[in-house]
XYZ file of C-alpha atoms in Angstrom:
439
model
C 1.498 2.250 35.010
C -1.865 2.130 36.734
C -3.757 3.646 33.792
C -2.682 0.894 31.355
C -5.756 -1.255 30.643
C -4.295 -3.541 27.929
C -0.734 -4.844 27.909
C 0.344 -7.361 25.272
C 3.753 -9.020 25.516
C 5.248 -11.007 22.626
C 1.904 -12.320 21.398
C 2.018 -15.038 18.767
C -0.706 -17.129 17.163
C 0.077 -20.193 15.064
C -2.360 -22.164 12.925
C -1.717 -25.491 11.265
C -2.874 -25.500 7.650
C -3.600 -28.669 5.715
C -3.078 -28.845 1.956
C -4.698 -31.545 -0.170
C -2.778 -32.734 -3.161
C -4.305 -31.987 -6.518
C -4.676 -35.707 -7.331
C -7.363 -36.074 -4.668
C -10.828 -35.623 -6.156
C -14.127 -34.890 -4.439
C -15.692 -37.809 -2.554
C -18.961 -39.335 -3.748
C -21.410 -41.633 -1.992
C -19.821 -44.563 -3.825
C -16.388 -43.515 -2.531
C -17.691 -43.355 1.036
C -19.268 -46.854 0.868
C -16.176 -48.354 -0.761
C -13.887 -46.709 1.774
C -15.974 -48.099 4.641
C -15.797 -51.659 3.249
C -12.081 -51.546 2.506
C -10.916 -49.646 5.594
C -9.957 -52.784 7.664
C -7.629 -54.019 4.907
C -6.181 -50.515 4.409
C -5.362 -50.234 8.117
C -3.641 -53.603 8.012
C -1.666 -52.586 4.935
C -0.699 -49.305 6.595
C 0.711 -51.122 9.633
C 2.793 -53.396 7.392
C 4.061 -50.729 5.019
C 4.122 -47.534 7.085
C 6.964 -45.714 5.244
C 5.357 -46.297 1.849
C 1.854 -45.323 2.977
C 3.205 -42.090 4.444
C 4.526 -41.185 1.023
C 1.045 -41.694 -0.423
C -0.640 -39.489 2.176
C -2.779 -37.084 0.110
C -2.396 -34.298 2.678
C 0.497 -32.096 3.794
C 0.641 -29.621 6.652
C 2.439 -26.377 7.368
C 2.535 -23.889 10.223
C 1.176 -20.402 9.609
C 1.884 -17.583 12.064
C -1.047 -15.142 11.979
C 0.651 -13.101 14.737
C 4.305 -12.979 15.731
C 6.009 -11.044 18.570
C 3.270 -8.412 19.000
C 3.743 -6.122 22.014
C 1.980 -2.867 22.938
C 0.232 -0.955 25.724
C -3.101 0.891 25.601
C -4.118 3.315 28.327
C -7.543 4.040 29.729
C -9.620 6.380 27.561
C -7.456 5.999 24.445
C -9.096 5.404 21.063
C -6.711 3.288 19.021
C -7.041 2.400 15.350
C -5.508 -0.790 13.988
C -4.978 -0.693 10.238
C -3.343 -2.874 7.637
C -4.100 -4.896 4.551
C -6.266 -8.027 4.527
C -4.383 -10.882 6.159
C -2.179 -8.601 8.260
C -3.399 -10.204 11.522
C -5.805 -7.503 12.743
C -8.816 -9.768 13.326
C -6.677 -12.453 14.978
C -5.334 -9.858 17.409
C -8.847 -8.672 18.261
C -10.006 -12.259 18.891
C -7.174 -12.707 21.374
C -7.992 -9.404 23.100
C -11.655 -10.472 23.249
C -10.646 -13.857 24.735
C -12.288 -15.694 21.846
C -9.029 -17.507 21.085
C -5.865 -18.160 23.075
C -2.423 -17.030 21.893
C 0.124 -19.711 21.000
C 2.759 -17.821 22.949
C 3.089 -14.563 24.844
C 0.519 -13.068 27.180
C -2.032 -10.270 27.333
C -3.267 -8.524 30.457
C -6.631 -6.724 30.381
C -8.086 -4.576 33.138
C -11.851 -4.175 32.842
C -14.833 -5.635 31.024
C -14.482 -6.089 27.253
C -17.362 -5.842 24.756
C -16.525 -7.095 21.273
C -18.222 -6.486 17.960
C -16.198 -8.626 15.577
C -18.766 -10.244 13.294
C -22.386 -9.472 12.491
C -24.658 -11.137 15.037
C -21.876 -12.607 17.193
C -23.453 -13.861 20.415
C -27.017 -13.721 19.078
C -29.324 -16.743 19.089
C -31.166 -16.801 15.738
C -34.363 -18.305 17.184
C -34.718 -15.648 19.881
C -36.327 -12.255 19.317
C -34.496 -8.954 19.315
C -35.795 -8.269 22.833
C -34.566 -11.635 24.147
C -31.197 -11.262 22.461
C -30.625 -7.890 24.137
C -30.914 -9.610 27.519
C -28.877 -12.615 26.358
C -26.079 -10.495 24.911
C -26.050 -8.273 27.960
C -25.729 -11.298 30.229
C -22.817 -12.592 28.113
C -21.127 -9.222 28.613
C -21.544 -9.631 32.372
C -24.415 -7.181 32.937
C -27.130 -7.739 35.528
C -30.781 -7.806 34.491
C -31.360 -4.470 36.224
C -28.515 -2.825 34.302
C -29.933 -4.106 31.006
C -33.435 -2.864 31.908
C -32.068 0.596 32.650
C -30.456 0.821 29.205
C -33.089 -1.111 27.255
C -35.012 1.836 25.772
C -31.799 3.600 24.694
C -30.587 0.430 22.962
C -33.833 -0.052 21.035
C -34.008 3.618 20.027
C -30.401 3.616 18.801
C -30.842 0.386 16.810
C -34.108 1.664 15.269
C -35.763 -1.769 15.391
C -38.849 -0.986 17.519
C -41.185 -2.487 14.910
C -39.228 -5.767 14.826
C -38.336 -6.027 18.514
C -40.374 -9.229 19.007
C -39.327 -10.844 15.711
C -36.726 -13.668 15.741
C -33.386 -12.200 14.682
C -32.918 -14.914 12.042
C -35.381 -12.854 9.988
C -33.349 -9.650 10.381
C -31.339 -8.226 7.505
C -27.575 -7.904 7.966
C -28.065 -4.175 8.547
C -30.614 -4.764 11.324
C -28.287 -7.363 12.870
C -25.349 -5.008 13.068
C -27.464 -2.083 14.331
C -28.730 -4.157 17.241
C -25.348 -5.744 17.946
C -23.592 -2.366 18.037
C -26.328 -0.786 20.152
C -26.008 -3.508 22.800
C -22.203 -3.403 22.867
C -22.033 0.409 23.031
C -24.758 0.967 25.637
C -23.977 -1.729 28.188
C -21.025 0.247 29.551
C -17.978 -1.974 29.001
C -14.666 -0.477 30.021
C -13.152 -1.599 26.695
C -15.020 -1.654 23.368
C -13.490 -3.662 20.495
C -14.971 -2.961 17.047
C -13.941 -4.704 13.829
C -14.921 -3.889 10.218
C -18.590 -4.766 10.872
C -19.707 -1.136 10.592
C -19.222 -1.469 6.826
C -22.518 -3.398 6.794
C -24.568 -0.389 7.839
C -25.564 2.533 5.636
C -23.719 5.849 5.655
C -26.091 7.475 8.148
C -25.759 4.578 10.588
C -21.954 4.565 10.285
C -21.923 8.265 11.133
C -24.188 7.560 14.110
C -21.896 4.774 15.356
C -18.765 6.897 15.032
C -20.485 9.655 16.980
C -21.474 7.215 19.714
C -17.968 5.798 19.990
C -16.500 9.290 20.184
C -19.044 10.200 22.869
C -18.331 7.205 25.116
C -14.588 7.690 24.749
C -14.642 11.413 25.542
C -17.387 11.549 28.183
C -17.075 8.171 29.879
C -13.327 7.615 29.580
C -13.774 4.211 27.965
C -11.108 2.604 25.804
C -11.908 1.805 22.164
C -10.001 -0.369 19.698
C -11.220 0.197 16.155
C -10.309 -1.733 13.003
C -11.368 -0.393 9.609
C -10.151 0.144 6.045
C -11.995 3.480 5.965
C -9.172 5.935 6.635
C -11.558 8.884 7.016
C -13.431 7.085 9.798
C -10.242 5.932 11.514
C -8.676 9.397 11.471
C -11.913 11.066 12.612
C -12.311 8.774 15.620
C -8.844 7.665 16.736
C -5.945 9.506 18.340
C -3.332 6.755 18.019
C -2.797 3.950 15.563
C -0.915 0.725 14.906
C -0.017 -0.489 11.417
C 0.143 -4.262 10.993
C 1.842 -6.245 8.246
C 2.186 -10.028 8.013
C 1.296 -10.567 11.659
C 3.536 -7.897 13.186
C 3.191 -4.248 14.212
C 5.545 -2.355 11.914
C 4.636 1.218 12.862
C 2.728 3.002 15.626
C 2.129 6.568 16.673
C -0.333 9.401 16.092
C -3.069 8.244 13.728
C -2.303 10.740 10.949
C 1.264 9.501 10.612
C 0.172 5.847 10.780
C -2.503 6.367 8.101
C -0.016 8.131 5.832
C 2.440 5.254 6.274
C -0.251 2.735 5.349
C -1.388 4.682 2.305
C 2.158 5.273 1.086
C 2.764 1.508 1.100
C -0.126 1.108 -1.323
C 1.124 3.928 -3.538
C 4.476 2.373 -4.421
C 4.928 1.094 -7.992
C 1.364 2.045 -9.000
C 2.078 5.100 -11.163
C 1.763 3.455 -14.605
C -0.686 1.124 -16.335
C -0.151 -0.104 -19.899
C -2.485 -2.374 -21.883
C -1.791 -4.481 -24.959
C -4.197 -3.605 -27.789
C -6.045 -6.939 -27.559
C -6.936 -6.339 -23.896
C -7.204 -2.528 -23.839
C -10.418 -1.133 -22.349
C -12.798 0.605 -24.749
C -14.742 -0.407 -27.845
C -14.515 -0.367 -31.655
C -14.218 3.456 -31.617
C -11.858 4.136 -28.707
C -9.167 2.095 -26.931
C -7.258 3.276 -23.866
C -3.642 2.079 -24.131
C -1.813 3.639 -21.168
C -2.181 5.914 -18.134
C 0.782 7.179 -16.143
C 1.737 9.795 -13.560
C 4.824 11.849 -14.446
C 7.046 14.254 -12.544
C 7.951 17.625 -14.131
C 11.082 16.067 -15.686
C 8.947 13.487 -17.521
C 9.800 10.384 -15.471
C 7.124 8.018 -14.164
C 6.823 8.796 -10.468
C 4.602 7.385 -7.703
C 5.722 9.746 -4.895
C 6.007 13.514 -5.368
C 5.992 16.671 -3.283
C 2.987 18.969 -3.145
C 5.434 21.632 -4.388
C 5.749 19.696 -7.640
C 3.476 19.748 -10.690
C 1.849 16.390 -11.387
C 1.325 15.383 -15.018
C -1.260 12.738 -15.866
C -0.588 11.289 -19.305
C -3.020 9.165 -21.332
C -2.343 7.204 -24.538
C -5.206 5.964 -26.696
C -6.233 5.122 -30.223
C -9.284 6.282 -32.174
C -10.671 4.266 -35.077
C -12.205 6.268 -37.931
C -13.321 9.912 -37.631
C -12.980 11.467 -34.179
C -16.419 12.058 -32.596
C -16.994 15.790 -32.185
C -18.201 15.398 -28.584
C -15.393 13.033 -27.494
C -14.431 13.745 -23.866
C -11.158 12.303 -22.565
C -10.579 12.805 -18.872
C -10.390 11.299 -15.403
C -11.666 11.517 -11.861
C -9.071 12.332 -9.208
C -10.053 10.452 -6.054
C -8.629 9.991 -2.571
C -7.667 6.469 -1.573
C -10.801 6.187 0.593
C -13.070 6.800 -2.410
C -13.895 10.520 -2.157
C -13.894 12.447 -5.440
C -11.617 15.489 -5.462
C -12.400 16.601 -9.015
C -13.331 15.486 -12.540
C -11.581 16.971 -15.557
C -11.818 16.618 -19.366
C -9.740 17.929 -22.235
C -12.850 19.887 -23.295
C -13.004 21.977 -20.084
C -11.034 24.855 -21.609
C -11.884 27.136 -24.561
C -12.394 25.212 -27.798
C -9.309 26.685 -29.426
C -7.198 25.394 -26.513
C -8.342 21.772 -26.800
C -5.458 19.354 -27.509
C -5.729 17.989 -31.029
C -7.092 14.443 -31.299
C -6.892 12.651 -34.635
C -7.596 9.124 -35.945
C -4.995 6.568 -34.849
C -2.583 6.892 -31.911
C -2.823 9.896 -29.539
C -1.051 11.060 -26.402
C -2.400 13.917 -24.268
C -1.547 15.118 -20.771
C -3.150 17.124 -17.968
C -1.160 19.215 -15.486
C -2.249 19.359 -11.836
C -0.555 22.505 -10.507
C 1.820 22.461 -7.564
C 0.495 23.750 -4.254
C -3.123 22.725 -4.891
C -3.612 19.253 -3.414
C -3.164 18.190 0.181
C -0.696 15.474 1.086
C -2.034 11.949 0.723
C -2.635 9.127 -1.723
C -4.694 9.730 -4.878
C -6.185 7.502 -7.573
C -6.581 8.320 -11.272
C -9.864 6.919 -12.640
C -10.199 7.309 -16.467
C -13.546 8.589 -17.761
C -13.842 8.650 -21.589
C -16.957 8.867 -23.716
C -19.404 11.035 -25.625
C -20.630 13.962 -23.548
C -24.009 13.193 -21.922
C -24.496 10.139 -24.191
C -22.296 7.123 -23.368
C -19.098 5.939 -21.697
C -16.348 4.266 -23.716
C -14.125 3.789 -20.655
C -15.159 4.072 -16.998
C -12.456 2.629 -14.719
C -11.597 3.096 -11.040
C -8.148 3.201 -9.464
C -6.076 2.552 -12.593
C -2.978 4.345 -11.298
C -2.105 5.758 -7.888
C 0.365 8.310 -6.572
C 1.295 9.879 -3.254
C 1.921 13.538 -2.469
C 4.141 14.470 0.469
C 2.867 17.701 2.000
C 5.465 20.491 1.708
C 4.561 24.039 0.660
C 8.105 25.334 0.851
C 6.767 28.705 2.017
C 6.722 28.793 5.790
C 8.718 26.522 8.129
C 6.048 27.181 10.759
C 3.317 26.007 8.315
C 5.092 22.708 7.711
C 5.934 22.079 11.366
C 2.366 22.727 12.524
C 0.754 20.494 9.916
C 3.208 17.642 10.509
C 2.580 16.478 6.931
C -1.176 16.287 7.458
C -3.871 18.933 7.170
C -7.651 18.551 7.019
C -9.243 18.680 3.592
C -8.547 17.401 0.092
C -6.739 20.556 -1.014
C -4.196 22.695 0.822
C -3.376 25.782 -1.249
C -1.497 28.740 0.184
C -4.032 31.561 0.051
C -3.330 35.296 0.253
C -4.111 37.137 3.482
C -4.020 40.891 4.133
C -4.880 43.176 7.007
C -7.972 45.253 6.209
C -8.241 48.842 7.468
C -10.922 49.366 10.061
C -13.874 51.573 8.968
C -13.844 55.121 10.273
C -16.585 55.580 12.870
């Protein structure tokens, strides 16, 4: 179709990896001098005894496929998110799309000018100033000097580096680097903008600014954006479509909400229980956390549940000596992208309703009611200590579970949400028609 701007067909990228045997030690200056003196005799010996010398070769090689049989199409004006775990092949794919590296097999057709932001400071000359690098980077992207001049003030204002404009960029911080690099790439009007995880370098305000700019150029200018990030909130806020990569292949693609849920559910499997041996249990001489698990209503350890199901978080621990009167045992419930949904302790209720804690082994549980949380992946982060004094245990992401969104109330509700609804919670609230006031 004429509106397809990127078409990849059976892309593959192979690297050859060398492995040194463990018997080989680091080289010293003495080793280098000795090797130089003995090298003529070694070459002669190698020619005479080739099979035996090959056996003594301290290196071995293997082929590693970073990409294998990757095919897709992206149309003009689409904003596509590429997600996956580290090592899935995302960055390799972007380097091929940016023509930084060639594929081993397959082909990719690109219609239009591509601007890439793959690593902090890519394309910058460290000895040149910020001003000079704007012109240099613009020229690399294929812009004329007049085009760069027209956009120059906007670029500087967006990057917020006016004070350091005539300073060599080698003296910039990583945050200043990425601000300038993004400003150049976003303002010099490429038809296709490729952005890797580099936005993680900037602060929260700058990330928000960048996402807004990318959304603006996609919506108003009809430009195509390919965005790679581990921040699911950012990906879902910006992108319409997504591709999930695993071990060099695209294993799922579609609307971004479904792709993000697929990615998060992969991480949720088998993560619903954590048990420590006493010698390695977190805590101190007073308190030791022994186990945390997520249970279904029937008491089985479960990593995937429905939002129509109660979720029980169970904690096992031991207390040495008298129980401190202000002991708080609880956890933070967090989304997989690091946002806190709530914090709860066993002391949140009336004192007479507190579960009894005594010296020695204890097991207590907290019930998260059905119909409260939205669908998604959640982390349990234990928080145990003395109220407003000290932490005994402060851990992140100890166990994880997934909730599949299903209220079981209205078929229309479920079909419209398509297993995804904005927000951290998704309760069914009561609605009623109010009588109009009499005039």
